[in-house]
Amino acid sequence: MLDRRYILAALGTTALATLAPTALFAAASIKPDDASVLLVIDVQNCFLPGGSLAVKEGEQVVPVINKMAKAFSNVVMTQDWHTPGHVSFASVHSGKKPFETVDLPYGKQVLWPDHCVQGTDGAALSKDLAIPHAELIIRKGFHKDVDSYSAFLEADGKTSTGLAGYLKARKIKRVFVAGLATDFCVAWTALDARKAGFEVYVVEDACRGIDNQGSLAKAWADMAKAGVKRIQSADIAASA
Ligand code: VGL
Ligand code: ZN
C-alpha cells in the first residue's frame, strides 16, 4: 500500500506547481517600458567590503542589479561625491564620532566616516557593475556644507540636483530604485521621487541597509506611508 503521507506530498506539489506562476507569486509581472527608469544608487567602493563606510553584504546587490538592468531601456546611476572635509564627516566635528548626530542649519545630520571623496578610488563606481547602457551618472553631496542622500534634493530640502527635471524631460513616469544604502540614499531618493510625482518601486533584494539605530525599519515604514511599492527583482520581467 502506498504511504498516505507520500500521496499527500505528491498532491501538494502538483497543486503548488499549477498555482505558483500565477496565483501565488505573480512572478515577473512588472514589465519596465520606455517610461521607466532604473536608478542605481551609490554602488561605490566606499560602501562595499573594504570601504570606509562598508554596507553589510553590499557586494551582493551587484549581480542582482546587473541582471535587472538588462530589462530597462533607461538606467541612471548616482555617485555620492563629497568634498574633502565635508560637513557630513565626523572628522570635521570636534569630539564627535561616526554615527553620532549634529545639528546643522538644515536639521539633524548623521555623521559618517570620511567617504566618497571626489576623485578618490573609494568614490569610484564598483568595477563589477556591468551596465554599459546607463545613460546618466548624477553626482550628489558635492556642496561642502550640505549633505545629499537623495538623488533629487539636497538635505537643505530645496537645492535640486536636476534629476527630476531630466526624468520629466525624458517623459519618465516610473522610477525603480536599487543600490546602497536602503535606509539612507535609497529611501530618501524613493521618497523624493514620490514627492516629484513619480510612481516608485524599491527593489528590496537589490538593496542593502546600514541600519543605524532602527533606521532600516523606519525607512521601510516611511516609504510604505508615502506609497512606495516594495518589490523583489524576480517581480520584474526579464527584458524590456
Ligand atoms: C549614504 C551615508 C552617507 C548612502 C551616503 O549612500 O546611503 N549613506 N552617505
Ligand atoms: Zn555620503
PDB file of N, CA, C and O and ligand atoms in Angstrom, residues 47 80 82 88 112 115-116 147 149, ligand 2:
ATOM      1  N   PHE A  47      31.239  51.985  -0.099  1.00  0.00           N
ATOM      2  CA  PHE A  47      30.097  51.296   0.518  1.00  0.00           C
ATOM      3  C   PHE A  47      30.188  49.779   0.373  1.00  0.00           C
ATOM      4  O   PHE A  47      29.287  49.057   0.785  1.00  0.00           O
ATOM      5  N   ASP A  80      27.768  59.264  -4.732  1.00  0.00           N
ATOM      6  CA  ASP A  80      27.974  60.138  -3.586  1.00  0.00           C
ATOM      7  C   ASP A  80      29.347  60.784  -3.835  1.00  0.00           C
ATOM      8  O   ASP A  80      30.313  60.076  -4.141  1.00  0.00           O
ATOM      9  N   HIS A  82      31.624  63.690  -2.298  1.00  0.00           N
ATOM     10  CA  HIS A  82      31.859  64.720  -1.288  1.00  0.00           C
ATOM     11  C   HIS A  82      33.199  65.436  -1.453  1.00  0.00           C
ATOM     12  O   HIS A  82      34.190  64.831  -1.886  1.00  0.00           O
ATOM     13  N   SER A  88      29.335  66.281   6.456  1.00  0.00           N
ATOM     14  CA  SER A  88      28.772  65.014   6.952  1.00  0.00           C
ATOM     15  C   SER A  88      29.837  64.101   7.558  1.00  0.00           C
ATOM     16  O   SER A  88      29.513  63.014   8.044  1.00  0.00           O
ATOM     17  N   TRP A 112      29.346  60.591   9.536  1.00  0.00           N
ATOM     18  CA  TRP A 112      29.871  59.369   8.921  1.00  0.00           C
ATOM     19  C   TRP A 112      31.388  59.373   8.936  1.00  0.00           C
ATOM     20  O   TRP A 112      32.012  60.436   9.044  1.00  0.00           O
ATOM     21  N   HIS A 115      34.110  59.468   3.525  1.00  0.00           N
ATOM     22  CA  HIS A 115      33.767  58.518   2.459  1.00  0.00           C
ATOM     23  C   HIS A 115      33.502  59.264   1.156  1.00  0.00           C
ATOM     24  O   HIS A 115      33.161  60.445   1.162  1.00  0.00           O
ATOM     25  N   CYS A 116      33.648  58.561   0.061  1.00  0.00           N
ATOM     26  CA  CYS A 116      33.300  59.064  -1.274  1.00  0.00           C
ATOM     27  C   CYS A 116      33.827  60.470  -1.541  1.00  0.00           C
ATOM     28  O   CYS A 116      33.087  61.355  -1.993  1.00  0.00           O
ATOM     29  N   ASP A 147      24.659  67.948   2.958  1.00  0.00           N
ATOM     30  CA  ASP A 147      24.701  66.552   2.520  1.00  0.00           C
ATOM     31  C   ASP A 147      23.602  66.333   1.480  1.00  0.00           C
ATOM     32  O   ASP A 147      22.731  67.203   1.269  1.00  0.00           O
ATOM     33  N   TYR A 149      21.566  62.761   0.638  1.00  0.00           N
ATOM     34  CA  TYR A 149      21.276  61.333   0.499  1.00  0.00           C
ATOM     35  C   TYR A 149      20.465  61.119  -0.770  1.00  0.00           C
ATOM     36  O   TYR A 149      20.663  60.172  -1.511  1.00  0.00           O
TER      37      TYR A 149
HETATM   38 ZN    ZN B   2      27.734  60.481   1.836  1.00  0.00          ZN
END
